[in-house]
Amino acid sequence: MKAWITALLLLAAAPLASAADLTVSAASSLTESFREIATAYQKTHPGTRVDLNFAASGVLLQQIARGAPVDVLASADEATMDQAVKGGHVDPATRRVFARNALWVIVPPDSRLPLTSLRSLAQPDVTRVAIGNPDSVPVGRYARAALQSAALWTGVQRKAITTQNVRQSLDYVARGEVDAGFVYATDAQAMPGRVKRAFQVPISAGITYPLAVASHSRRANEAQRFVAFVQSAAGQAILRRHGFSSP
């Protein structure tokens, strides 16, 4: 009995061997690249496990605002990060732009529609266009702004199939459920052969991706190391392989 009690006391006093969890909330368009980055980070930082949470940037911000235990936020636009800073949800001193992207209109691979510009979307043969919800999805805001600038938003909005994130738009196009969809260049690259690029959409200010450490992170030091890794040569090389360009 004494030996059994001693063993229990030793077990209780021993340090836990489980890995520390770092929760990273990232925009849907970062799915493949951040999975690879997380794997690379874990290899260079033994003892840390990176848990990834992907969704539309606006949804991620709502989760943090409601108290979700997040350590790092990576959004697909500056507007969402501005809101995160204004709400006190991230540490502004840790905010960094880590990648750039481009906006494209894509079509199913067997599409014969002659889509060469935004004005092409106004033709009668185009009846369904996948667009991320502009209220919560950055790619939707970029698409709406571009269409408004071209005085085409009202007409195309009638054809819009609103999606919850950019990957849903991508899936709709890949399955042929819509005639066209607005996605990032990196998303189009993620489904080679299943979608076809029609044309690039001009975005005057460009598309930049910021990330920052969450204000209430319990692992702020580890979170800052992850942010630094994303900006490192190794992290940037992974992002480039997935179609992003350096900031």
GROMACS .gro file of C-alpha atoms in nm:
model
  247
    1MET     CA    1   0.000   0.000   0.000
    2LYS     CA    2   0.284   0.238   0.091
    3ALA     CA    3   0.452   0.176  -0.247
    4TRP     CA    4   0.123   0.247  -0.429
    5ILE     CA    5   0.078   0.578  -0.243
    6THR     CA    6   0.438   0.675  -0.317
    7ALA     CA    7   0.386   0.607  -0.688
    8LEU     CA    8   0.075   0.826  -0.691
    9LEU     CA    9   0.262   1.110  -0.521
   10LEU     CA   10   0.545   1.088  -0.771
   11LEU     CA   11   0.300   1.090  -1.062
   12ALA     CA   12   0.124   1.396  -0.924
   13ALA     CA   13   0.453   1.579  -0.882
   14ALA     CA   14   0.579   1.495  -1.231
   15PRO     CA   15   0.546   1.766  -1.500
   16LEU     CA   16   0.285   1.706  -1.768
   17ALA     CA   17   0.436   1.577  -2.091
   18SER     CA   18   0.158   1.697  -2.320
   19ALA     CA   19   0.239   1.961  -2.578
   20ALA     CA   20   0.138   2.323  -2.525
   21ASP     CA   21  -0.143   2.426  -2.757
   22LEU     CA   22  -0.125   2.741  -2.967
   23THR     CA   23  -0.457   2.832  -3.130
   24VAL     CA   24  -0.432   3.016  -3.461
   25SER     CA   25  -0.748   3.151  -3.625
   26ALA     CA   26  -0.685   3.210  -3.995
   27ALA     CA   27  -0.886   3.317  -4.298
   28SER     CA   28  -1.021   3.032  -4.513
   29SER     CA   29  -0.791   3.121  -4.803
   30LEU     CA   30  -0.493   3.035  -4.581
   31THR     CA   31  -0.601   2.675  -4.527
   32GLU     CA   32  -0.331   2.486  -4.720
   33SER     CA   33  -0.048   2.730  -4.653
   34PHE     CA   34  -0.107   2.756  -4.278
   35ARG     CA   35  -0.141   2.381  -4.241
   36GLU     CA   36   0.205   2.349  -4.390
   37ILE     CA   37   0.337   2.639  -4.182
   38ALA     CA   38   0.196   2.483  -3.865
   39THR     CA   39   0.369   2.153  -3.941
   40ALA     CA   40   0.699   2.327  -4.008
   41TYR     CA   41   0.666   2.535  -3.692
   42GLN     CA   42   0.601   2.231  -3.476
   43LYS     CA   43   0.912   2.062  -3.614
   44THR     CA   44   1.130   2.360  -3.522
   45HIS     CA   45   0.954   2.418  -3.187
   46PRO     CA   46   0.918   2.075  -3.021
   47GLY     CA   47   0.663   2.071  -2.742
   48THR     CA   48   0.422   2.312  -2.911
   49ARG     CA   49   0.114   2.197  -3.100
   50VAL     CA   50  -0.057   2.443  -3.332
   51ASP     CA   51  -0.434   2.412  -3.346
   52LEU     CA   52  -0.578   2.577  -3.657
   53ASN     CA   53  -0.924   2.730  -3.690
   54PHE     CA   54  -1.031   2.839  -4.040
   55ALA     CA   55  -1.331   3.055  -4.131
   56ALA     CA   56  -1.420   3.384  -4.296
   57SER     CA   57  -1.223   3.669  -4.138
   58GLY     CA   58  -1.538   3.836  -4.005
   59VAL     CA   59  -1.651   3.513  -3.841
   60LEU     CA   60  -1.309   3.472  -3.675
   61LEU     CA   61  -1.335   3.824  -3.536
   62GLN     CA   62  -1.680   3.750  -3.396
   63GLN     CA   63  -1.544   3.437  -3.229
   64ILE     CA   64  -1.265   3.633  -3.060
   65ALA     CA   65  -1.507   3.907  -2.953
   66ARG     CA   66  -1.722   3.640  -2.787
   67GLY     CA   67  -1.429   3.509  -2.587
   68ALA     CA   68  -1.291   3.226  -2.799
   69PRO     CA   69  -0.946   3.121  -2.670
   70VAL     CA   70  -0.736   3.240  -2.964
   71ASP     CA   71  -0.364   3.320  -2.961
   72VAL     CA   72  -0.308   3.450  -3.316
   73LEU     CA   73  -0.547   3.606  -3.567
   74ALA     CA   74  -0.460   3.607  -3.940
   75SER     CA   75  -0.716   3.786  -4.159
   76ALA     CA   76  -0.754   3.827  -4.534
   77ASP     CA   77  -0.796   4.203  -4.517
   78GLU     CA   78  -0.688   4.510  -4.323
   79ALA     CA   79  -1.048   4.614  -4.244
   80THR     CA   80  -1.107   4.310  -4.023
   81MET     CA   81  -0.779   4.362  -3.840
   82ASP     CA   82  -0.864   4.731  -3.795
   83GLN     CA   83  -1.185   4.623  -3.622
   84ALA     CA   84  -0.992   4.375  -3.409
   85VAL     CA   85  -0.755   4.653  -3.297
   86LYS     CA   86  -1.041   4.896  -3.233
   87GLY     CA   87  -1.222   4.637  -3.023
   88GLY     CA   88  -0.910   4.561  -2.820
   89HIS     CA   89  -0.902   4.200  -2.938
   90VAL     CA   90  -0.543   4.199  -3.069
   91ASP     CA   91  -0.219   4.365  -2.962
   92PRO     CA   92  -0.156   4.639  -3.223
   93ALA     CA   93   0.217   4.631  -3.151
   94THR     CA   94   0.233   4.276  -3.290
   95ARG     CA   95   0.037   4.349  -3.610
   96ARG     CA   96   0.227   4.259  -3.926
   97VAL     CA   97   0.143   4.226  -4.297
   98PHE     CA   98   0.275   3.886  -4.403
   99ALA     CA   99   0.138   3.820  -4.754
  100ARG     CA  100  -0.035   3.960  -5.061
  101ASN     CA  101  -0.294   3.804  -5.289
  102ALA     CA  102  -0.494   3.880  -5.604
  103LEU     CA  103  -0.864   3.861  -5.689
  104TRP     CA  104  -0.983   3.648  -5.980
  105VAL     CA  105  -1.308   3.546  -6.141
  106ILE     CA  106  -1.309   3.172  -6.204
  107VAL     CA  107  -1.541   2.943  -6.401
  108PRO     CA  108  -1.600   2.567  -6.423
  109PRO     CA  109  -1.339   2.394  -6.640
  110ASP     CA  110  -1.592   2.314  -6.913
  111SER     CA  111  -1.738   2.664  -6.927
  112ARG     CA  112  -1.773   2.819  -7.272
  113LEU     CA  113  -1.884   3.161  -7.151
  114PRO     CA  114  -1.662   3.438  -7.291
  115LEU     CA  115  -1.575   3.606  -6.962
  116THR     CA  116  -1.287   3.849  -7.001
  117SER     CA  117  -1.378   4.139  -6.770
  118LEU     CA  118  -1.622   4.245  -6.501
  119ARG     CA  119  -1.856   4.377  -6.768
  120SER     CA  120  -1.880   4.022  -6.904
  121LEU     CA  121  -2.072   3.924  -6.590
  122ALA     CA  122  -2.360   4.147  -6.700
  123GLN     CA  123  -2.438   3.935  -7.007
  124PRO     CA  124  -2.769   3.742  -6.993
  125ASP     CA  125  -2.600   3.401  -7.020
  126VAL     CA  126  -2.442   3.456  -6.679
  127THR     CA  127  -2.715   3.382  -6.427
  128ARG     CA  128  -2.537   3.272  -6.106
  129VAL     CA  129  -2.223   3.428  -5.960
  130ALA     CA  130  -2.072   3.313  -5.630
  131ILE     CA  131  -1.973   3.608  -5.413
  132GLY     CA  132  -1.868   3.596  -5.049
  133ASN     CA  133  -2.097   3.780  -4.810
  134PRO     CA  134  -1.957   4.137  -4.814
  135ASP     CA  135  -2.064   4.189  -4.453
  136SER     CA  136  -1.828   3.922  -4.318
  137VAL     CA  137  -1.612   3.787  -4.601
  138PRO     CA  138  -1.321   4.002  -4.727
  139VAL     CA  139  -1.327   3.853  -5.078
  140GLY     CA  140  -1.690   3.964  -5.099
  141ARG     CA  141  -1.599   4.318  -4.998
  142TYR     CA  142  -1.323   4.327  -5.259
  143ALA     CA  143  -1.564   4.197  -5.525
  144ARG     CA  144  -1.837   4.443  -5.432
  145ALA     CA  145  -1.596   4.738  -5.433
  146ALA     CA  146  -1.462   4.640  -5.777
  147LEU     CA  147  -1.814   4.601  -5.918
  148GLN     CA  148  -1.927   4.929  -5.765
  149SER     CA  149  -1.627   5.105  -5.915
  150ALA     CA  150  -1.730   4.967  -6.256
  151ALA     CA  151  -2.096   5.065  -6.198
  152LEU     CA  152  -2.195   4.696  -6.221
  153TRP     CA  153  -2.282   4.604  -5.864
  154THR     CA  154  -2.660   4.646  -5.890
  155GLY     CA  155  -2.686   4.419  -6.193
  156VAL     CA  156  -2.448   4.149  -6.072
  157GLN     CA  157  -2.597   4.153  -5.723
  158ARG     CA  158  -2.921   4.016  -5.868
  159LYS     CA  159  -2.725   3.711  -5.988
  160ALA     CA  160  -2.524   3.671  -5.668
  161ILE     CA  161  -2.516   3.343  -5.478
  162THR     CA  162  -2.391   3.462  -5.140
  163THR     CA  163  -2.136   3.235  -4.971
  164GLN     CA  164  -2.008   3.210  -4.614
  165ASN     CA  165  -1.641   3.211  -4.714
  166VAL     CA  166  -1.418   3.205  -5.020
  167ARG     CA  167  -1.384   2.826  -5.013
  168GLN     CA  168  -1.758   2.786  -5.049
  169SER     CA  169  -1.745   3.004  -5.362
  170LEU     CA  170  -1.461   2.789  -5.490
  171ASP     CA  171  -1.660   2.469  -5.427
  172TYR     CA  172  -1.968   2.604  -5.603
  173VAL     CA  173  -1.763   2.679  -5.914
  174ALA     CA  174  -1.581   2.345  -5.901
  175ARG     CA  175  -1.914   2.161  -5.884
  176GLY     CA  176  -2.060   2.366  -6.168
  177GLU     CA  177  -2.338   2.504  -5.950
  178VAL     CA  178  -2.266   2.862  -6.060
  179ASP     CA  179  -2.143   3.021  -6.383
  180ALA     CA  180  -1.861   3.210  -6.216
  181GLY     CA  181  -1.721   3.305  -5.877
  182PHE     CA  182  -1.490   3.554  -5.709
  183VAL     CA  183  -1.194   3.391  -5.534
  184TYR     CA  184  -0.832   3.465  -5.458
  185ALA     CA  185  -0.553   3.354  -5.688
  186THR     CA  186  -0.437   3.114  -5.417
  187ASP     CA  187  -0.778   2.948  -5.399
  188ALA     CA  188  -0.784   2.890  -5.773
  189GLN     CA  189  -0.439   2.731  -5.740
  190ALA     CA  190  -0.569   2.498  -5.468
  191MET     CA  191  -0.802   2.322  -5.715
  192PRO     CA  192  -0.601   2.271  -6.034
  193GLY     CA  193  -0.811   2.117  -6.310
  194ARG     CA  194  -1.137   2.166  -6.121
  195VAL     CA  195  -1.173   2.539  -6.192
  196LYS     CA  196  -1.046   2.770  -6.464
  197ARG     CA  197  -0.930   3.128  -6.427
  198ALA     CA  198  -1.129   3.369  -6.644
  199PHE     CA  199  -0.972   3.707  -6.560
  200GLN     CA  200  -0.802   3.899  -6.281
  201VAL     CA  201  -1.002   4.171  -6.108
  202PRO     CA  202  -0.816   4.499  -6.060
  203ILE     CA  203  -0.793   4.606  -5.693
  204SER     CA  204  -0.642   4.953  -5.663
  205ALA     CA  205  -0.512   4.921  -5.308
  206GLY     CA  206  -0.408   4.556  -5.346
  207ILE     CA  207  -0.495   4.268  -5.113
  208THR     CA  208  -0.284   4.234  -4.802
  209TYR     CA  209  -0.300   3.981  -4.519
  210PRO     CA  210  -0.219   4.094  -4.162
  211LEU     CA  211  -0.177   3.885  -3.848
  212ALA     CA  212  -0.143   3.976  -3.481
  213VAL     CA  213  -0.129   3.824  -3.135
  214ALA     CA  214  -0.465   3.812  -2.957
  215SER     CA  215  -0.485   4.048  -2.659
  216HIS     CA  216  -0.602   3.777  -2.421
  217SER     CA  217  -0.361   3.508  -2.537
  218ARG     CA  218  -0.229   3.297  -2.252
  219ARG     CA  219   0.076   3.213  -2.461
  220ALA     CA  220   0.172   3.556  -2.590
  221ASN     CA  221   0.544   3.478  -2.616
  222GLU     CA  222   0.480   3.159  -2.815
  223ALA     CA  223   0.226   3.345  -3.028
  224GLN     CA  224   0.486   3.611  -3.112
  225ARG     CA  225   0.730   3.337  -3.211
  226PHE     CA  226   0.468   3.197  -3.448
  227VAL     CA  227   0.410   3.541  -3.600
  228ALA     CA  228   0.786   3.575  -3.650
  229PHE     CA  229   0.802   3.231  -3.812
  230VAL     CA  230   0.532   3.323  -4.064
  231GLN     CA  231   0.745   3.624  -4.161
  232SER     CA  232   1.068   3.424  -4.173
  233ALA     CA  233   1.232   3.295  -4.489
  234ALA     CA  234   1.089   2.949  -4.421
  235GLY     CA  235   0.737   3.079  -4.368
  236GLN     CA  236   0.748   3.306  -4.671
  237ALA     CA  237   0.873   3.022  -4.891
  238ILE     CA  238   0.571   2.814  -4.792
  239LEU     CA  239   0.334   3.101  -4.867
  240ARG     CA  240   0.491   3.154  -5.210
  241ARG     CA  241   0.448   2.786  -5.294
  242HIS     CA  242   0.078   2.833  -5.233
  243GLY     CA  243   0.052   3.135  -5.461
  244PHE     CA  244   0.092   3.425  -5.218
  245SER     CA  245   0.341   3.702  -5.279
  246SER     CA  246   0.562   3.863  -5.016
  247PRO     CA  247   0.448   4.189  -4.853
   0.00000   0.00000   0.00000
